[in-house]
Structures are given as C-alpha cells and as structure tokens.
Coordinates of C-alpha atoms in Angstrom, one line a residue:
Chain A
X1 CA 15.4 -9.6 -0.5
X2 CA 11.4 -9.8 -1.1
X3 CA 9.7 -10.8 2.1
X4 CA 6.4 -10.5 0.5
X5 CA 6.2 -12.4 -3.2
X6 CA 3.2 -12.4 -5.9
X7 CA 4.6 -14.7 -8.7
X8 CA 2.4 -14.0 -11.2
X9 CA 2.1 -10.8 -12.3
X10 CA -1.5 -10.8 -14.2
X11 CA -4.6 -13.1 -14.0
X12 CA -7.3 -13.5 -16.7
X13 CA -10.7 -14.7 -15.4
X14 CA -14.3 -14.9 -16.7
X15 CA -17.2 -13.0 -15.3
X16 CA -18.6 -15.2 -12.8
X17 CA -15.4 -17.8 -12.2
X18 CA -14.0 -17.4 -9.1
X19 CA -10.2 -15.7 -9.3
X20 CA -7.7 -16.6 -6.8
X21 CA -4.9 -14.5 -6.1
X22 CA -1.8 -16.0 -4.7
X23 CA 1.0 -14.5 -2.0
X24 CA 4.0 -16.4 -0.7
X25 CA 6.2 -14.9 2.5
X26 CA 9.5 -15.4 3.7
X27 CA 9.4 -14.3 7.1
X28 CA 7.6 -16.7 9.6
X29 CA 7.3 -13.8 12.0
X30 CA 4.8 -12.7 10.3
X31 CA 1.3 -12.1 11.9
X32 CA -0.8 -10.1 9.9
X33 CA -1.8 -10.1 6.5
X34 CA -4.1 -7.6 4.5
X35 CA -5.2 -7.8 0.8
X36 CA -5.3 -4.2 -1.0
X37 CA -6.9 -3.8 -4.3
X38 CA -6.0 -0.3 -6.5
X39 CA -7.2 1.2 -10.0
X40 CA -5.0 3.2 -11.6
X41 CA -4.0 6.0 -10.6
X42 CA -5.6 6.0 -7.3
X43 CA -4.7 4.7 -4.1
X44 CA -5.4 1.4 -3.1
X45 CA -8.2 0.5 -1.1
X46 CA -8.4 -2.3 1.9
X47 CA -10.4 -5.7 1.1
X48 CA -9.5 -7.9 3.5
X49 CA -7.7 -9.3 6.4
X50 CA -6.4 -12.1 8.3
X51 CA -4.3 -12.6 11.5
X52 CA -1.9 -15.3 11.8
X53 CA -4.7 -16.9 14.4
X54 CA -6.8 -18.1 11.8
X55 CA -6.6 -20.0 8.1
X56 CA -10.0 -18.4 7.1
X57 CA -11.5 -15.0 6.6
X58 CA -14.5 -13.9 4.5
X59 CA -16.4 -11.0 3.8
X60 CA -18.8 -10.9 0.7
X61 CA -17.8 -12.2 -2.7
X62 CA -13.7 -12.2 -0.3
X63 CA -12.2 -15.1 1.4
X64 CA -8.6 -14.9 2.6
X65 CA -7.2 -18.4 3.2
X66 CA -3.9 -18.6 5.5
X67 CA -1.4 -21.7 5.1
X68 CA 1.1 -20.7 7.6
X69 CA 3.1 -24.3 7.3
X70 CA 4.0 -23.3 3.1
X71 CA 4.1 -19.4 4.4
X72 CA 1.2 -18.7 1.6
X73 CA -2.4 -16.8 1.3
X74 CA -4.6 -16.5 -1.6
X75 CA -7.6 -14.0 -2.3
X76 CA -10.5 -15.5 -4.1
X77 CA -13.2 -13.9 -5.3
X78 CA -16.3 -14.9 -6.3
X79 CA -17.8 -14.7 -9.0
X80 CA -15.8 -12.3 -10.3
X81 CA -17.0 -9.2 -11.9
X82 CA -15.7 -6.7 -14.2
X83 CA -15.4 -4.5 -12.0
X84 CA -12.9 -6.7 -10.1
X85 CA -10.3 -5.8 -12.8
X86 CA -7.6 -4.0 -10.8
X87 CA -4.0 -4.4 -9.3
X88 CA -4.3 -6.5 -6.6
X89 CA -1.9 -5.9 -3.3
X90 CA -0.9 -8.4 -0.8
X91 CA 1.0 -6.9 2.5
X92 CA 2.1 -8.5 5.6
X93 CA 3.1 -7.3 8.7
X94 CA 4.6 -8.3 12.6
X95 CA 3.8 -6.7 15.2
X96 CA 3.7 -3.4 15.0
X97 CA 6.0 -3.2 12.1
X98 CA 4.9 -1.5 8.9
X99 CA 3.6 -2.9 5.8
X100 CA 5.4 -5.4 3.7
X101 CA 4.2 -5.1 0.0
X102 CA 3.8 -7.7 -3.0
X103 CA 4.4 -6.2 -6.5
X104 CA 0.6 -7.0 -7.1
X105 CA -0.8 -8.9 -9.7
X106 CA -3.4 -7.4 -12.1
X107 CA -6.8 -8.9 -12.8
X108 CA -8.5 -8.7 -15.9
X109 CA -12.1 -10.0 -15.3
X110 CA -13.6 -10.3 -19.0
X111 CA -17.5 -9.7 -19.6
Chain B
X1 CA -16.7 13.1 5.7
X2 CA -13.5 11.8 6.9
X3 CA -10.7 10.8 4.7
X4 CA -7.0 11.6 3.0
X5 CA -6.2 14.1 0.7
X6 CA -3.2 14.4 -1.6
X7 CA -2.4 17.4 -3.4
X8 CA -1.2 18.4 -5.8
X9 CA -2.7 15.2 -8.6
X10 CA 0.4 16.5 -10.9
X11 CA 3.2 17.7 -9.6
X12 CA 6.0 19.1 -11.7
X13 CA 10.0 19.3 -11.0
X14 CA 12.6 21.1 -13.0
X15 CA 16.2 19.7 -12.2
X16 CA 17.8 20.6 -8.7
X17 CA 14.0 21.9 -7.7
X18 CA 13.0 20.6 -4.1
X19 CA 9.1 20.0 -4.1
X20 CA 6.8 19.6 -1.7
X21 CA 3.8 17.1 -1.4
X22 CA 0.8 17.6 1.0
X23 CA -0.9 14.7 2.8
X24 CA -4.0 15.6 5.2
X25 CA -6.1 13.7 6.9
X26 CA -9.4 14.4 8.9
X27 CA -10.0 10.7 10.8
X28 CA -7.7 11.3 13.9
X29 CA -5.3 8.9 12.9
X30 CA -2.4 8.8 14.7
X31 CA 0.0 7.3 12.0
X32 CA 0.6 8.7 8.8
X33 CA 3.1 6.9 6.0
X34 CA 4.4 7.9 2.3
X35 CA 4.8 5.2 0.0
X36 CA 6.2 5.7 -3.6
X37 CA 5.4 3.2 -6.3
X38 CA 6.8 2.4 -9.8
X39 CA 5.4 0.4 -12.4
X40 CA 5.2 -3.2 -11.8
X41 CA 6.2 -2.5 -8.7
X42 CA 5.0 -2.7 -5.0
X43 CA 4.5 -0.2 -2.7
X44 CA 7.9 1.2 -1.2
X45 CA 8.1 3.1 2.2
X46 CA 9.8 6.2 2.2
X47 CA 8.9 7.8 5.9
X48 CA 6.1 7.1 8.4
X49 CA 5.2 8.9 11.9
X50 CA 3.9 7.2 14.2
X51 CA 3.7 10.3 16.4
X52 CA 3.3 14.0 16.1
X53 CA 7.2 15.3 15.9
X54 CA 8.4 11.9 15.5
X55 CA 9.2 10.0 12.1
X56 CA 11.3 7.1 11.2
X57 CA 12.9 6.5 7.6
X58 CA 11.6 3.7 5.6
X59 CA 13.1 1.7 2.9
X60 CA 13.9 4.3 0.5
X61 CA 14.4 7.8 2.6
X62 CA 17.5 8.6 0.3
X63 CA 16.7 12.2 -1.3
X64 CA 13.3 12.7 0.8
X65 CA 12.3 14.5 3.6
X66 CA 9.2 14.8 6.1
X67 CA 7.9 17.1 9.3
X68 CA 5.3 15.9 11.6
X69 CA 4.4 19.3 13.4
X70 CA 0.3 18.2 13.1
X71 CA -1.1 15.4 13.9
X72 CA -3.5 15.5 10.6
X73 CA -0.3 16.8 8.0
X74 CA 2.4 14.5 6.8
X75 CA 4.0 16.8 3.7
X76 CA 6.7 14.8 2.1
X77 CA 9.4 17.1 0.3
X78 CA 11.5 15.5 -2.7
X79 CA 15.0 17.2 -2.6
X80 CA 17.3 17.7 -5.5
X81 CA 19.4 14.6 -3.9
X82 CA 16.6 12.4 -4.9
X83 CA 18.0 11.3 -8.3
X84 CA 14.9 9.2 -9.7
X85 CA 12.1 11.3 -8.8
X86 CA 9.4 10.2 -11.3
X87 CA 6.8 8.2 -9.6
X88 CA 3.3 7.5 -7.9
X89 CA 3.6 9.1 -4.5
X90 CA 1.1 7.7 -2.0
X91 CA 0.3 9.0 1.5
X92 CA -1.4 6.7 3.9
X93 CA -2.8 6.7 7.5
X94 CA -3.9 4.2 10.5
X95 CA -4.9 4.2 14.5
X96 CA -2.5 3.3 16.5
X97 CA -1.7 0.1 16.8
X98 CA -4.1 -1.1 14.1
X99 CA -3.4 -3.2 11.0
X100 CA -5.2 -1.8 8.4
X101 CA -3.6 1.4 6.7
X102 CA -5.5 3.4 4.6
X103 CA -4.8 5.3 1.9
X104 CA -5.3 8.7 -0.1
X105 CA -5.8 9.3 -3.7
X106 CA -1.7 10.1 -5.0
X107 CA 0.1 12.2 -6.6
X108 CA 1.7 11.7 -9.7
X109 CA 5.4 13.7 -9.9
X110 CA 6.9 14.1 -13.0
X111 CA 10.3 15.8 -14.0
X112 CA 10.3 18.4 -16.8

C-alpha cells in the first residue's frame, strides 16, 4: 500500500516555465514533508521542506505548497533550468517515523 | 569537510557471496539509514539506527544485515539469503530528531 504517490512518472518543461511537481498521501498523520531531487547515480540531495503547520514554503527558484484537506503538495520551480533535469523525490514523515518515499518523477527541462 | 561516504561505487557478488557495504559519516549525526532503490522506483528502507548498538529493520530487511558499533559507521552486509541483490544501495544520515536526512553518494551492486 503506497502512502506516498507521484502519478506521473516524467515532466517535460521549457527553460524558463515554471515546472510543478505533484505528490498525493494517504496517511493524514502525516506532518512533515520534504522534496529530494537526485542525478543519476548519485544520491539525492534535500530541496525543500514543509511542516504540516504551514501551506507555503519557499526558498529560491523552490516553493512547496501544502493542501492538507486533498492530502497533496507540489514543487514548482521557477523558471526552470536545465540543470533542473533530474528525478525528483517526494517523502513524508510523522513524528519521528522514517521517511516515506514517492517513486519520483523525472524532469526534463529542454534548452 | 563533513559529509557521507559510500564505498565501494561498484560492488561485485558471485552467487551465495555475503558482501559488505561501508557507510561513514563525519557530521555527528546520530542516525544513520540504508535505502535500496530500483529503477522506477522509490527509495526502500532496509535498516536505520537511530542509536549506537541499536537498529530497527525497515521495509525490506529480508537477506540484509547491519552493526552499529560507531556512531559515524553504518556497513550494510548483503547475505546470500538476499535473493534479488542488484540494485542502487544508498546510505543516509540525520540529527536526532530532525527531518531532513541526508544522503551519501551510493553504491551500485551487481551480481556476476
């Protein structure tokens, strides 16, 4: 049972278009929610965060909206640069459980 | 500077071989967690510590193994029991009680 769901597995986007990311959950315990991004073969690296406190974080070209009522977050980034093309990660947490991972969905951010 | 290392990068097992994969860390983290993933899919916990000489099994702890005897060394051993073997292995750490895990570099293993 997948607590942690990223529908679509790829994303095309335009340099300079804003990308959004989508995540859906299952568990309404859920209180913590991180965004990983990972090249391959290499280990993902932490973007962003957001506690169940808040429906908005941002940092840079990152914001991280919360919709706890539909149990969803999305990532968007913009604008979106080539170097943005990578398997994006979406993990929640309760407490202090461990991670819960998405299967990721890869970007392809075209020049 | 501070960070994770994995080694080996490529990691080799012959059939009924046990192996043996090294995680390190330098940033006084008190957790440490190994994650295996396959293609198109997430990240899957195998073991994490939150401790040193204390480790819980994940999701998929069938055919793996761990020790915790520093607090900066996490090595993950893939037994012979572990049928499926081929796959990213990925070694992560955090502070206690914080969110945010971070990650090293992996280790690919493949089976000859």
């Amino acid at each position: 049972d997948q607590q942690v769901k990223q529908n679509s597995p790829s994303l095309s986007v335009q340099e300079g278009r804003i990308s959004i990311l989508n995540c859906d959950y299952t568990n309404s315990m859920f209180d913590y929610f991180l965004w990983y991004k990972k090249y391959p073969a290499e280990g993902p690296t932490f973007l962003i965060s957001i506690s169940s406190i808040k429906d908005k974080n941002e940092d840079g070209r990152f914001t991280v909206f919360l919709n706890k009522s539909a149990k969803h977050l999305s990532l968007h980034i913009v604008p979106s640069q080539p170097g943005d093309s990578a398997v994006y990660f979406c993990a929640a947490k309760r407490g202090y459980s461990t991670l819960t991972f998405g299967k990721g969905t890869m970007l392809l951010v075209s020049p | 500077d501070g960070g994770i290392t994995q080694s080996p990068k490529y990691l080799f097992r012959k059939e009924g071989q046990n192996v043996t994969l090294s995680c390190e860390q330098n940033l006084n983290h008190d957790a440490m967690y190994w994650y295996r993933q396959d293609p198109g899919q997430g990240l899957r916990l195998i073991y994490y510590s939150q401790i040193v000489n204390d480790f819980q099994k994940g999701d998929i702890a069938e055919g793996y193994s761990v020790s915790r005897e520093k607090k900066e060394s996490f090595p993950l051993t893939v037994t012979s029991a572990q049928k499926n073997p081929t796959a990213f292995y990925l070694c992560a750490s955090s502070p206690a009680s914080v969110e945010t895990q971070y990650f090293g570099p992996g280790t690919r293993l493949l089976v000859l």
